[in-house]
Coordinates of C-alpha atoms in Angstrom, one line a residue:
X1 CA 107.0 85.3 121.1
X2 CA 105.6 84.6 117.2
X3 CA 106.6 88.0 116.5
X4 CA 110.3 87.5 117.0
X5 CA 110.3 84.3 114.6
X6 CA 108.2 86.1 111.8
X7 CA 110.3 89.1 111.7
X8 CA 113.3 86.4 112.4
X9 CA 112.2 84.7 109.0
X10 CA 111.3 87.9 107.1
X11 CA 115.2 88.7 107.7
X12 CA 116.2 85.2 106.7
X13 CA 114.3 85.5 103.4
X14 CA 116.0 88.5 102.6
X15 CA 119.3 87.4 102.5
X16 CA 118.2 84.2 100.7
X17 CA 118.7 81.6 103.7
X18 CA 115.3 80.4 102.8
X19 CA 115.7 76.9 104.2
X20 CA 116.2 79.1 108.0
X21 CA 113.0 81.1 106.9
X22 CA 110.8 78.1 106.2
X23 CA 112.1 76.9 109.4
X24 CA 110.8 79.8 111.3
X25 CA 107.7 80.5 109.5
X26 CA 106.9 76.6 110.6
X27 CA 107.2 77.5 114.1
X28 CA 105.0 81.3 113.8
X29 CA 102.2 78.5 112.8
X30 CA 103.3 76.0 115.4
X31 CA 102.9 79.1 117.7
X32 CA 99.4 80.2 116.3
X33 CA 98.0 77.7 114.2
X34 CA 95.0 79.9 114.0
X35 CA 96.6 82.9 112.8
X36 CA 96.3 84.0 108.6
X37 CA 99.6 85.1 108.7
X38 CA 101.5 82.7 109.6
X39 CA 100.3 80.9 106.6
X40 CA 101.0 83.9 104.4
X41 CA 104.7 84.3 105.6
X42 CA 105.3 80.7 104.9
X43 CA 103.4 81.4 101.5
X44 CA 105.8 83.8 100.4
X45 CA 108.6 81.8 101.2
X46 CA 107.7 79.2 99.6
X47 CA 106.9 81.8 96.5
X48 CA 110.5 82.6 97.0
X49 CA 111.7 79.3 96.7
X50 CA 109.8 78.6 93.4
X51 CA 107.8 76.2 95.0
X52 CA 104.0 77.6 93.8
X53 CA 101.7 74.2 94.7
X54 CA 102.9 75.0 98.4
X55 CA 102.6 78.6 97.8
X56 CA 99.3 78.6 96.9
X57 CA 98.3 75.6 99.9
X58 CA 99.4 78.5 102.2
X59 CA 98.0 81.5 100.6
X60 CA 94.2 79.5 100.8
X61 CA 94.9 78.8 104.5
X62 CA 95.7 82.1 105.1
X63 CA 92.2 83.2 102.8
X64 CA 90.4 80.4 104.9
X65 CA 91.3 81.7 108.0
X66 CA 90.5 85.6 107.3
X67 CA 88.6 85.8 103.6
X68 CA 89.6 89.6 104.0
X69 CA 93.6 88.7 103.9
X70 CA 94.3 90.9 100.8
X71 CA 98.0 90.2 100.8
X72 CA 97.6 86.7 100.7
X73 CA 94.6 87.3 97.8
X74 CA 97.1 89.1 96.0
X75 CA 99.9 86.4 96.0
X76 CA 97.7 84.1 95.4
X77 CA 96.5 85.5 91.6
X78 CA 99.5 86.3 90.9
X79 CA 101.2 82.7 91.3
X80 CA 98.3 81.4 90.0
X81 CA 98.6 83.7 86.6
X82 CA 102.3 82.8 86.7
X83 CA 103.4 78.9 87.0
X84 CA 104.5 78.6 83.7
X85 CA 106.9 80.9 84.7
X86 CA 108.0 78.9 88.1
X87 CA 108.0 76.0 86.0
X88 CA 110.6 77.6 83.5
X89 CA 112.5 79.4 86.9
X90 CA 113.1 76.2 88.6
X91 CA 114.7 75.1 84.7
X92 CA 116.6 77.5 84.9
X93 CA 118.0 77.1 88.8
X94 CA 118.9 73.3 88.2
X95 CA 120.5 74.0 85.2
X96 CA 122.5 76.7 86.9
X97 CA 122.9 74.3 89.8
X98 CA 125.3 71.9 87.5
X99 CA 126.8 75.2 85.4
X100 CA 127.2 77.5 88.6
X101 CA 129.8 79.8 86.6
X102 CA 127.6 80.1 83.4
X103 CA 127.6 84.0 83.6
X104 CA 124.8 84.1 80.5
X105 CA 122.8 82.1 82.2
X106 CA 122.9 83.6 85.2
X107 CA 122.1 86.7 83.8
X108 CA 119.0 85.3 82.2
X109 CA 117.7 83.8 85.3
X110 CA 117.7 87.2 87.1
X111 CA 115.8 88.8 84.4
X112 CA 113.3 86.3 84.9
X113 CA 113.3 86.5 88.7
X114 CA 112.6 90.2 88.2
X115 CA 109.5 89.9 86.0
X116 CA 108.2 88.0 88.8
X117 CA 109.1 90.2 91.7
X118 CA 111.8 88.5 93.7
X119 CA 114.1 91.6 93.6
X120 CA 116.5 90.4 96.4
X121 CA 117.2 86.8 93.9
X122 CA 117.4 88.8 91.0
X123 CA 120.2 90.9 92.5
X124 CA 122.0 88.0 93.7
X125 CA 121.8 86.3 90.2
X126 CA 122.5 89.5 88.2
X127 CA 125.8 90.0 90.4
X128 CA 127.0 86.5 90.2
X129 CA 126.5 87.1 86.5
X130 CA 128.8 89.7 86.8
X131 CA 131.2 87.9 88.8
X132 CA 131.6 85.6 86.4
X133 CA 132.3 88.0 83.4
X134 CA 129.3 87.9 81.8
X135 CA 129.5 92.2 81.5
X136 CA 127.0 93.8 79.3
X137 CA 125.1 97.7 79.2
X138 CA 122.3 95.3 79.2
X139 CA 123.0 93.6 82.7
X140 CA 124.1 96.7 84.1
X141 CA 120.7 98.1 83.3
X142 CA 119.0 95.3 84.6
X143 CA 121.1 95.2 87.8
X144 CA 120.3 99.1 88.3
X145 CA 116.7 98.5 88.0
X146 CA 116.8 95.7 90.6
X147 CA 118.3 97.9 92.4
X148 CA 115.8 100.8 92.3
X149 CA 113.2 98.1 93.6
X150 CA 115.8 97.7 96.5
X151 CA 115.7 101.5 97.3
X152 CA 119.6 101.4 96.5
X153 CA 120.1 104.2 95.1
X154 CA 123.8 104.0 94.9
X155 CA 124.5 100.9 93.5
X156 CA 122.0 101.4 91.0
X157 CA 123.5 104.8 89.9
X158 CA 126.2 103.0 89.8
X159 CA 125.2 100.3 87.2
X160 CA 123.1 102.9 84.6
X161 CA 126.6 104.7 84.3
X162 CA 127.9 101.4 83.6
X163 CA 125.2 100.7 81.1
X164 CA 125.7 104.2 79.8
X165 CA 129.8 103.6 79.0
X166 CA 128.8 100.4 77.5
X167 CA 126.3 101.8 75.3
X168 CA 125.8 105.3 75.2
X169 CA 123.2 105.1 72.4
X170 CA 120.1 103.4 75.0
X171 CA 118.3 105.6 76.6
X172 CA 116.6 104.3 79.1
X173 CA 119.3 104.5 81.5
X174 CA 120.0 108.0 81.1
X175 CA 115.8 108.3 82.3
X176 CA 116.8 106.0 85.2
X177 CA 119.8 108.2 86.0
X178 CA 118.3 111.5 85.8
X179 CA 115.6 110.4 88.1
X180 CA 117.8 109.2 90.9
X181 CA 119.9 112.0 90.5
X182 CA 117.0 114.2 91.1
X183 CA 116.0 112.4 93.7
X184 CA 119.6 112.7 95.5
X185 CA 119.6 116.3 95.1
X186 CA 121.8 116.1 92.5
X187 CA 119.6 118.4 90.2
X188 CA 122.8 119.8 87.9
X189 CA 123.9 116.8 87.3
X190 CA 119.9 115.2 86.2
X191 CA 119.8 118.0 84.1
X192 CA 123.1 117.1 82.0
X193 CA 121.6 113.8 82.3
X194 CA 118.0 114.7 80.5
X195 CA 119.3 117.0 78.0
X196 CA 121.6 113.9 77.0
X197 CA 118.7 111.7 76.5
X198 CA 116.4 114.4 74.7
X199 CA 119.3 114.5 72.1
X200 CA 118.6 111.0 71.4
X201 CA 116.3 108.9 69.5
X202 CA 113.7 108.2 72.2
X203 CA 109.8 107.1 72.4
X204 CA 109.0 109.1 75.9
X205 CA 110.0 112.4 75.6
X206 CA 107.4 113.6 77.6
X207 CA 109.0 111.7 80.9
X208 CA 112.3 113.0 79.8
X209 CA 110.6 116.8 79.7
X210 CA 109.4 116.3 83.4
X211 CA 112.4 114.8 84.4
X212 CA 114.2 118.0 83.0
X213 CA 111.4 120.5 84.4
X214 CA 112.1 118.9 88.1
X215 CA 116.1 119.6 87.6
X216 CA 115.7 122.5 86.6
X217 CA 113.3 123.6 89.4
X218 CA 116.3 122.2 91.6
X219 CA 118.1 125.0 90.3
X220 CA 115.8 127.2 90.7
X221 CA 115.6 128.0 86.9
X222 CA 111.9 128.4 87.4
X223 CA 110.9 129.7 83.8
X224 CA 113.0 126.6 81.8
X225 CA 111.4 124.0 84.8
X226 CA 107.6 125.5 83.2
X227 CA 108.5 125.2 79.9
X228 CA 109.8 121.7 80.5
X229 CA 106.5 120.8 82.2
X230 CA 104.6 122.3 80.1
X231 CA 106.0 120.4 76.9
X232 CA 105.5 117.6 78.9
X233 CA 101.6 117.7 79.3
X234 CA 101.4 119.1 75.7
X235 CA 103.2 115.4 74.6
X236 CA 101.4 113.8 77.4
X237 CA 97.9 114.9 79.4
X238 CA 97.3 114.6 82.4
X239 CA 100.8 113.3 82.8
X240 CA 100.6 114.3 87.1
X241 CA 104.5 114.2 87.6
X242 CA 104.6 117.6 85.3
X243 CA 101.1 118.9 86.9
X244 CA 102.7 118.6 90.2
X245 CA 105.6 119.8 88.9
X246 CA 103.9 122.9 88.0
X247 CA 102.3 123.6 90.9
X248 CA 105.6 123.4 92.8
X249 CA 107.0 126.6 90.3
X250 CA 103.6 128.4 90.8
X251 CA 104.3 127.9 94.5
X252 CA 107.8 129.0 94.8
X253 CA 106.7 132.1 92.9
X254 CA 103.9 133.0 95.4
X255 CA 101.2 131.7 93.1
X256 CA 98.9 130.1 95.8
X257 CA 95.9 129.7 94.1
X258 CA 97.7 128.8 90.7
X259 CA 99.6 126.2 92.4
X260 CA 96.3 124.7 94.5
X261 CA 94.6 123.9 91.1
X262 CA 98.0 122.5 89.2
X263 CA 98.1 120.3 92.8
X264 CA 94.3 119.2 92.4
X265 CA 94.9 118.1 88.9
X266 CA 97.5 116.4 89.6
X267 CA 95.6 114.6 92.8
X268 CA 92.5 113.8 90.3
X269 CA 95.2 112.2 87.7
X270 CA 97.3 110.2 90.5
X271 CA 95.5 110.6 93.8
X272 CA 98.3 108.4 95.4
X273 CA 101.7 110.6 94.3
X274 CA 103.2 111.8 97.7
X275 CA 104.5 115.2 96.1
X276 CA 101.0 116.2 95.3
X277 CA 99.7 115.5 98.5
X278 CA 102.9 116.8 100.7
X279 CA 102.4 120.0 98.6
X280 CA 98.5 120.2 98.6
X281 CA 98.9 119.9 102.7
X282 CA 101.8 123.0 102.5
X283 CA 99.5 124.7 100.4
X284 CA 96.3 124.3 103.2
X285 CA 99.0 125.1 106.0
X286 CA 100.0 128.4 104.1
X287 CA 95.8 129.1 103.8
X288 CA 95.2 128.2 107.7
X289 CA 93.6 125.4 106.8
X290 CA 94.6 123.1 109.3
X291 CA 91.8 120.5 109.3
X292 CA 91.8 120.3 105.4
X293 CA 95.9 119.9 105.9
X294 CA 95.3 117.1 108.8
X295 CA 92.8 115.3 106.4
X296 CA 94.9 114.8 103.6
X297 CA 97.7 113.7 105.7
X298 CA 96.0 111.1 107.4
X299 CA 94.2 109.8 104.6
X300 CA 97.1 109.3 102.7
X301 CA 99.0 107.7 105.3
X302 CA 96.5 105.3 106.2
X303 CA 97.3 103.8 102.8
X304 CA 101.0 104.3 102.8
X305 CA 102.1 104.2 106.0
X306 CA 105.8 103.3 104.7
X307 CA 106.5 106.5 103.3
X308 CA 108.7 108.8 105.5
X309 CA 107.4 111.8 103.7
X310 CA 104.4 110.9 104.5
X311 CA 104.9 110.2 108.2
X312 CA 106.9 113.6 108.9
X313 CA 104.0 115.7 107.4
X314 CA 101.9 114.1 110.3
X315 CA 104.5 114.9 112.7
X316 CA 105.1 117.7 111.3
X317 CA 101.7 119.4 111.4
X318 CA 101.3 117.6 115.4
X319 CA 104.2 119.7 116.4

């Protein structure tokens, strides 16, 4: 059953037992030597294991086999465009390989792992950084951003308090904060967080503003959530987090039509943000327009058909 040892090596790769995954993304090809993606599993293992010349063997097999593979096209530029920085990675792991408690050097090779996209190394490296005393605002910053990638939203709200205490001066983790805290509900709390920030010297106060104008919305302090939006697109247009956000305030006040074109701007800025189009379908529900509403959902699931938002407006609107 190939699909067993793919997903058997995906989960292997994950927790960094790479020499298992290789093993298993061998035998997917040994299984269906004809199939592209057995070739682009094994080409993003061997991606994770710094290893680019076998990287990009696989990713061509994978091409060869299906010219259409557009994961494995992807990959493929990018290792390509980066093997100076595999060269310098694999440096950096040997080194670390003889000096396994140097917490500096630890720290750097994570940073490095995250410019390249291995988010799961990065936090491994960035934590035994941390392990080993190497403790700085700027490692927990870089740890909570690793984690964002990770979708862990705990431990990384975790580590921009950390970086926070250990210099309260940066702002960037305050924007990081406030956004996860607005994502957890905590909207009070983002709020505090923003107007923190705002008091700071800082280069994007328009993110800030929106970041503000969604907390305050959680609130429900709907006229300080338009101004915060509003100063937002007056630093920054067509900046489609504070259209939407807009559109969400004309909304909760009853403003259909108001809210419909602050929800189409915001579509024709970012026609992928999932708030837009969750509200946009709300909006077509509220006007009985169920085949407009059914459109949009599908559509946008089709291309991100990961997104749980995404998949319970479908459900939603087949109940």
């Amino acid at each position: 059953m190939p699909e067993s040892w793919f997903n058997r090596a995906l989960a292997h790769a994950r927790l960094g037992n790479y020499d298992d995954a290789l093993g298993d993304a061998n035998e997917v090809i040994r299984l269906g030597p004809l199939n592209p993606d057995g070739y682009y599993l094994r080409g993003r293992i061997n991606e994770l294991l710094l290893d680019d010349v076998a990287a990009i063997s696989d990713f061509e097999r994978a091409i060869k086999l299906y010219p259409d593979h557009a994961g494995a096209a992807s990959h493929l530029r990018q290792v390509i465009e980066r093997r100076w920085m595999y060269e310098e990675l694999r440096e950096s792991r040997d080194r670390l390989t003889s000096e396994p408690d140097n917490g500096w050097l630890s720290f750097q090779y994570g940073k490095k792992l995250a410019e390249v996209g291995h988010q799961d190394d990065a936090v491994r490296a960035l934590e035994r950084a941390r392990a080993s005393g190497f403790v700085t605002p700027e490692l927990w910053r870089e740890l909570g951003e690793a984690y964002v990638t990770q979708n862990a939203s705990v431990q990384a709200m975790t580590a921009f308090r950390q970086s926070i205490r250990g210099n309260p001066t940066e702002v960037i983790p305050y924007a990081h904060l406030g956004q996860l805290l607005n994502e957890a509900g905590h909207f009070r709390d983002a709020a505090d967080v923003f107007n923190q920030a705002l008091g700071m010297p800082h280069e994007d106060e328009a993110s800030l503003r929106s970041g503000l104008g969604a907390a305050y919305g959680g609130i429900g302090r709907l006229d300080d959530a338009q101004e915060a939006f509003e100063r937002a697109l007056e630093l920054r247009a067509h900046m489609a987090e504070a259209e939407v956000g807009l559109a969400q305030v004309a909304w909760r006040r009853g403003n259909v039509d108001d809210a419909w074109s602050w929800c189409r701007r915001a579509l024709d800025d970012d026609p992928k943000l999932v708030s837009a189009i969750v509200l946009s379908v709300n909006i077509a529900v509220e006007q009985d327009n169920l085949l407009t509403a059914a459109e949009t959902a599908i559509q946008a699931f089709k291309s991100n058909s990961t997104n749980p938002q995404l998949g319970y407006v479908l459900w939603a609107l087949y109940s």
